[in-house]
Amino acid sequence: MSKVILITGGSSGIGKSIGAFLHQKGYIVYGTSRNPNQVKDSVFPLLQLDVRYVNSITNAVSELIQKEGKIDVVINNAGVGITGPLEEIPAQEIKNNFETNFFGPIEVMKAILPQMRSQQSGLIINITSIAGYMGLPYRSVYSASKGALEIITEAIRMEVKEFGIQLTNVAPGDFATNIASSRYHAPLKDDSAYKITYGNTLKMMDEHVDSGSNPNEMAYAIHKIIETSQPNVHYKVGSFMQRFSVVLKRVLPDKMYEKLLMKHYKL
């Protein structure tokens, strides 16, 4: 039987590319969207789900189990970007980012684990970010939320291994998607102490996304992981320099690495 796959945030960007590729490969794919009725071009069905609300998550998971009787793979892909000097990001926007990027995936895992335990099998893939491996200037909240998901996945992976359930993280670099248009930007204020450096960094971040890799690279990587019997704890998908930056973080002295980042962002 074909594997049943659930992808949160499957209506656009990386999630849409992953879902379309897996659908083409013959998997039974369901995506999710906060407003599925507004999505007209999806090649796989979309369930209504907002990861910020537990009832929305449990309803979608219950609906999928009723339809298919099982869930083999869950891809926690829903996420939002956020930029700005930490001093100028409203507390509510920080909380909203963590609700989507961190607490949301946790609640999805909580909802799905009883079904996977009963099956004695299952794979959960958490989409994080290479930005989660380091504190990036003006992306502090995003780096923190994705880094938190990386770490918690390491712990849960050990907790559920005895039930035949596997977890892994996949950290993408910059991909050419619409994430830049949908993320929260702290306003660029004329009287801000960060006006020049934040403005320059914001422009650089948008250029990186616009010139990013094809999202299909993520789809290929996810497909390979699904077909792997024993997935690794972490995967990184992106340009060589983005992946190498994680290696440098591990081997260089902290202050030397900080200088490299500041030089890169012209700070």
Short mmCIF file of C-alpha atoms in Angstrom, two decimals:
data_model
loop_
_atom_site.label_atom_id
_atom_site.label_comp_id
_atom_site.label_asym_id
_atom_site.label_seq_id
_atom_site.Cartn_x
_atom_site.Cartn_y
_atom_site.Cartn_z
CA MET A 1 0.00 0.00 0.00
CA SER A 2 1.12 3.54 -0.71
CA LYS A 3 2.32 5.56 2.24
CA VAL A 4 -0.04 8.24 3.55
CA ILE A 5 1.74 11.57 3.99
CA LEU A 6 0.56 14.72 5.75
CA ILE A 7 2.33 18.02 4.99
CA THR A 8 1.50 21.08 7.07
CA GLY A 9 1.70 24.32 5.11
CA GLY A 10 1.23 22.47 1.83
CA SER A 11 -0.46 25.21 -0.20
CA SER A 12 2.64 27.16 -1.26
CA GLY A 13 6.42 27.29 -1.28
CA ILE A 14 8.50 24.34 -0.15
CA GLY A 15 5.49 22.41 1.17
CA LYS A 16 3.68 22.64 -2.16
CA SER A 17 6.78 21.50 -4.07
CA ILE A 18 7.33 18.56 -1.73
CA GLY A 19 3.69 17.51 -1.94
CA ALA A 20 3.52 17.71 -5.74
CA PHE A 21 6.71 15.66 -6.10
CA LEU A 22 5.57 12.96 -3.65
CA HIS A 23 2.13 12.86 -5.28
CA GLN A 24 3.84 12.29 -8.62
CA LYS A 25 5.82 9.42 -7.05
CA GLY A 26 2.58 7.66 -6.12
CA TYR A 27 2.25 8.50 -2.42
CA ILE A 28 -1.11 9.42 -0.91
CA VAL A 29 -0.48 13.06 -0.07
CA TYR A 30 -2.55 15.46 2.00
CA GLY A 31 -1.49 19.03 2.57
CA THR A 32 -2.90 21.59 4.95
CA SER A 33 -3.81 25.23 4.66
CA ARG A 34 -5.47 27.76 6.92
CA ASN A 35 -7.82 28.52 4.01
CA PRO A 36 -7.91 25.50 1.67
CA ASN A 37 -10.95 26.78 -0.24
CA GLN A 38 -8.87 29.66 -1.52
CA VAL A 39 -6.27 27.34 -3.08
CA LYS A 40 -7.33 26.34 -6.60
CA ASP A 41 -4.21 24.79 -8.11
CA SER A 42 -3.20 22.04 -5.67
CA VAL A 43 -2.67 18.59 -7.23
CA PHE A 44 -3.29 16.92 -3.84
CA PRO A 45 -6.13 17.48 -1.33
CA LEU A 46 -5.78 20.14 1.36
CA LEU A 47 -7.18 19.87 4.88
CA GLN A 48 -8.06 22.93 6.93
CA LEU A 49 -5.44 23.36 9.64
CA ASP A 50 -3.93 26.28 11.53
CA VAL A 51 -1.00 25.07 13.62
CA ARG A 52 -1.61 27.84 16.16
CA TYR A 53 -4.81 26.17 17.34
CA VAL A 54 -4.91 22.70 18.93
CA ASN A 55 -8.53 22.02 17.93
CA SER A 56 -7.67 22.74 14.31
CA ILE A 57 -4.80 20.27 14.47
CA THR A 58 -6.77 17.46 16.13
CA ASN A 59 -9.68 17.90 13.72
CA ALA A 60 -7.42 17.64 10.67
CA VAL A 61 -5.58 14.60 12.03
CA SER A 62 -8.87 12.87 12.91
CA GLU A 63 -10.26 13.61 9.44
CA LEU A 64 -7.20 12.12 7.76
CA ILE A 65 -7.25 8.98 9.92
CA GLN A 66 -10.95 8.52 9.12
CA LYS A 67 -10.24 8.85 5.41
CA GLU A 68 -7.12 6.67 5.18
CA GLY A 69 -6.95 4.63 8.39
CA LYS A 70 -3.29 5.42 8.94
CA ILE A 71 -0.63 8.12 8.71
CA ASP A 72 2.84 7.00 7.71
CA VAL A 73 4.72 10.28 7.37
CA VAL A 74 4.15 13.74 8.83
CA ILE A 75 6.12 16.67 7.45
CA ASN A 76 6.00 19.63 9.82
CA ASN A 77 6.58 22.31 7.22
CA ALA A 78 4.27 25.19 8.23
CA GLY A 79 6.32 28.16 9.31
CA VAL A 80 6.67 31.92 9.06
CA GLY A 81 9.60 34.28 8.81
CA ILE A 82 10.25 37.31 10.97
CA THR A 83 12.87 40.04 10.80
CA GLY A 84 13.87 43.11 12.76
CA PRO A 85 16.04 44.41 15.56
CA LEU A 86 14.96 42.48 18.65
CA GLU A 87 14.44 45.76 20.49
CA GLU A 88 11.83 46.84 17.94
CA ILE A 89 9.87 43.59 17.40
CA PRO A 90 6.57 43.66 19.33
CA ALA A 91 6.29 40.89 21.93
CA GLN A 92 3.08 39.65 20.30
CA GLU A 93 4.88 39.11 16.98
CA ILE A 94 7.59 37.12 18.75
CA LYS A 95 4.96 34.96 20.43
CA ASN A 96 3.10 34.49 17.14
CA ASN A 97 6.28 33.31 15.45
CA PHE A 98 6.95 30.73 18.15
CA GLU A 99 3.30 29.61 18.04
CA THR A 100 3.72 28.80 14.35
CA ASN A 101 7.35 27.65 14.13
CA PHE A 102 7.75 25.84 17.45
CA PHE A 103 4.59 25.20 19.47
CA GLY A 104 2.59 24.35 16.35
CA PRO A 105 4.87 21.48 15.27
CA ILE A 106 4.89 20.23 18.87
CA GLU A 107 1.09 20.04 18.91
CA VAL A 108 1.08 18.30 15.51
CA MET A 109 3.47 15.69 16.90
CA LYS A 110 1.33 15.24 20.02
CA ALA A 111 -1.74 14.70 17.86
CA ILE A 112 -0.07 12.22 15.55
CA LEU A 113 2.02 10.12 17.96
CA PRO A 114 -0.87 8.00 19.38
CA GLN A 115 -1.76 6.85 15.85
CA MET A 116 1.85 6.08 15.00
CA ARG A 117 2.30 4.21 18.29
CA SER A 118 -0.72 2.05 17.48
CA GLN A 119 0.78 1.34 14.05
CA GLN A 120 4.21 0.67 15.61
CA SER A 121 5.61 2.74 12.77
CA GLY A 122 5.84 6.25 11.43
CA LEU A 123 8.18 9.01 10.36
CA ILE A 124 8.05 12.66 11.43
CA ILE A 125 10.13 15.14 9.43
CA ASN A 126 10.50 18.58 10.98
CA ILE A 127 11.44 21.32 8.54
CA THR A 128 13.72 23.71 10.41
CA SER A 129 16.33 26.05 8.87
CA ILE A 130 20.06 26.46 8.53
CA ALA A 131 19.36 29.77 10.30
CA GLY A 132 18.46 27.66 13.34
CA TYR A 133 22.10 26.64 13.76
CA MET A 134 23.29 30.18 14.47
CA GLY A 135 22.06 33.50 15.77
CA LEU A 136 21.68 35.72 12.71
CA PRO A 137 21.46 39.51 13.07
CA TYR A 138 17.94 40.85 12.56
CA ARG A 139 16.68 37.27 12.34
CA SER A 140 17.10 36.50 16.04
CA VAL A 141 13.53 35.30 16.64
CA TYR A 142 13.46 33.14 13.52
CA SER A 143 16.83 31.58 14.35
CA ALA A 144 15.65 30.90 17.92
CA SER A 145 12.33 29.29 16.93
CA LYS A 146 13.92 27.01 14.34
CA GLY A 147 16.86 26.18 16.62
CA ALA A 148 14.43 25.21 19.38
CA LEU A 149 12.65 22.81 17.02
CA GLU A 150 15.97 21.23 16.04
CA ILE A 151 16.85 20.53 19.68
CA ILE A 152 13.46 19.26 20.77
CA THR A 153 13.41 16.86 17.82
CA GLU A 154 16.65 15.32 19.07
CA ALA A 155 14.99 14.58 22.42
CA ILE A 156 11.65 13.28 21.12
CA ARG A 157 13.48 11.05 18.64
CA MET A 158 14.93 9.08 21.57
CA GLU A 159 11.62 9.02 23.48
CA VAL A 160 9.64 7.35 20.68
CA LYS A 161 12.26 5.07 19.13
CA GLU A 162 10.99 2.04 21.10
CA PHE A 163 7.60 2.41 19.37
CA GLY A 164 9.04 2.09 15.89
CA ILE A 165 8.65 5.84 15.24
CA GLN A 166 11.45 7.83 13.65
CA LEU A 167 12.10 11.59 13.68
CA THR A 168 14.48 13.74 11.73
CA ASN A 169 15.19 17.40 11.06
CA VAL A 170 15.66 18.86 7.59
CA ALA A 171 17.20 22.34 7.60
CA PRO A 172 16.86 24.22 4.31
CA GLY A 173 18.93 27.21 3.30
CA ASP A 174 17.57 29.94 1.02
CA PHE A 175 15.04 28.78 -1.54
CA ALA A 176 13.17 30.78 -4.16
CA THR A 177 9.74 30.89 -2.50
CA ASN A 178 7.26 33.52 -1.34
CA ILE A 179 8.45 33.43 2.30
CA ALA A 180 9.90 36.94 2.05
CA SER A 181 6.51 38.42 1.14
CA SER A 182 4.66 36.63 3.94
CA ARG A 183 7.05 37.11 6.86
CA TYR A 184 6.71 39.81 9.50
CA HIS A 185 9.05 42.76 9.02
CA ALA A 186 9.61 45.14 11.90
CA PRO A 187 9.02 48.55 10.28
CA LEU A 188 12.09 50.43 9.09
CA LYS A 189 11.84 53.57 11.21
CA ASP A 190 13.52 56.84 10.30
CA ASP A 191 14.40 57.49 13.94
CA SER A 192 15.66 53.95 14.61
CA ALA A 193 19.20 53.42 15.85
CA TYR A 194 19.26 50.39 13.51
CA LYS A 195 17.92 52.13 10.40
CA ILE A 196 21.01 51.77 8.20
CA THR A 197 22.25 48.32 9.24
CA TYR A 198 18.77 46.77 9.42
CA GLY A 199 17.82 48.29 6.06
CA ASN A 200 20.95 46.90 4.41
CA THR A 201 20.48 43.47 5.99
CA LEU A 202 16.81 43.34 4.99
CA LYS A 203 17.72 44.05 1.38
CA MET A 204 20.40 41.35 1.46
CA MET A 205 17.99 38.77 2.92
CA ASP A 206 15.42 39.44 0.20
CA GLU A 207 18.09 39.10 -2.49
CA HIS A 208 19.20 35.75 -1.03
CA VAL A 209 15.64 34.41 -1.21
CA ASP A 210 15.08 35.74 -4.74
CA SER A 211 18.27 34.03 -5.93
CA GLY A 212 17.70 30.92 -3.82
CA SER A 213 17.71 27.32 -4.93
CA ASN A 214 14.82 25.55 -6.63
CA PRO A 215 12.36 24.20 -4.00
CA ASN A 216 12.37 20.90 -5.88
CA GLU A 217 15.76 20.23 -4.28
CA MET A 218 13.93 19.96 -0.96
CA ALA A 219 11.40 17.62 -2.54
CA TYR A 220 14.17 15.30 -3.76
CA ALA A 221 15.80 15.32 -0.32
CA ILE A 222 12.52 14.57 1.49
CA HIS A 223 11.74 11.73 -0.89
CA LYS A 224 15.15 10.19 -0.28
CA ILE A 225 14.65 10.41 3.50
CA ILE A 226 11.22 8.75 3.29
CA GLU A 227 12.79 5.88 1.36
CA THR A 228 15.61 5.54 3.92
CA SER A 229 15.15 2.82 6.54
CA GLN A 230 17.16 4.61 9.24
CA PRO A 231 17.11 8.41 8.74
CA ASN A 232 19.83 10.57 10.26
CA VAL A 233 19.10 13.00 13.08
CA HIS A 234 19.85 16.09 10.97
CA TYR A 235 19.90 16.93 7.27
CA LYS A 236 20.88 20.23 5.66
CA VAL A 237 19.73 21.19 2.18
CA GLY A 238 21.07 24.28 0.44
CA SER A 239 24.07 25.77 -1.27
CA PHE A 240 27.55 24.56 -0.34
CA MET A 241 28.37 27.77 1.54
CA GLN A 242 25.15 27.65 3.55
CA ARG A 243 25.82 24.07 4.60
CA PHE A 244 29.49 24.83 5.21
CA SER A 245 28.53 27.71 7.51
CA VAL A 246 27.20 25.13 9.97
CA VAL A 247 30.54 23.30 9.90
CA LEU A 248 32.40 26.56 10.49
CA LYS A 249 30.16 27.33 13.46
CA ARG A 250 31.19 24.02 14.99
CA VAL A 251 34.94 24.32 14.46
CA LEU A 252 35.78 28.02 14.72
CA PRO A 253 36.17 29.99 17.95
CA ASP A 254 32.97 31.87 18.77
CA LYS A 255 34.38 35.37 18.26
CA MET A 256 36.01 34.44 14.95
CA TYR A 257 32.71 33.05 13.68
CA GLU A 258 30.92 36.19 14.88
CA LYS A 259 33.37 38.34 12.92
CA LEU A 260 32.68 36.32 9.77
CA LEU A 261 28.94 36.83 10.17
CA MET A 262 29.33 40.56 10.83
CA LYS A 263 31.55 40.91 7.76
CA HIS A 264 29.00 39.01 5.67
CA TYR A 265 26.17 41.27 6.82
CA LYS A 266 28.37 44.38 6.62
CA LEU A 267 27.85 45.24 10.31
#
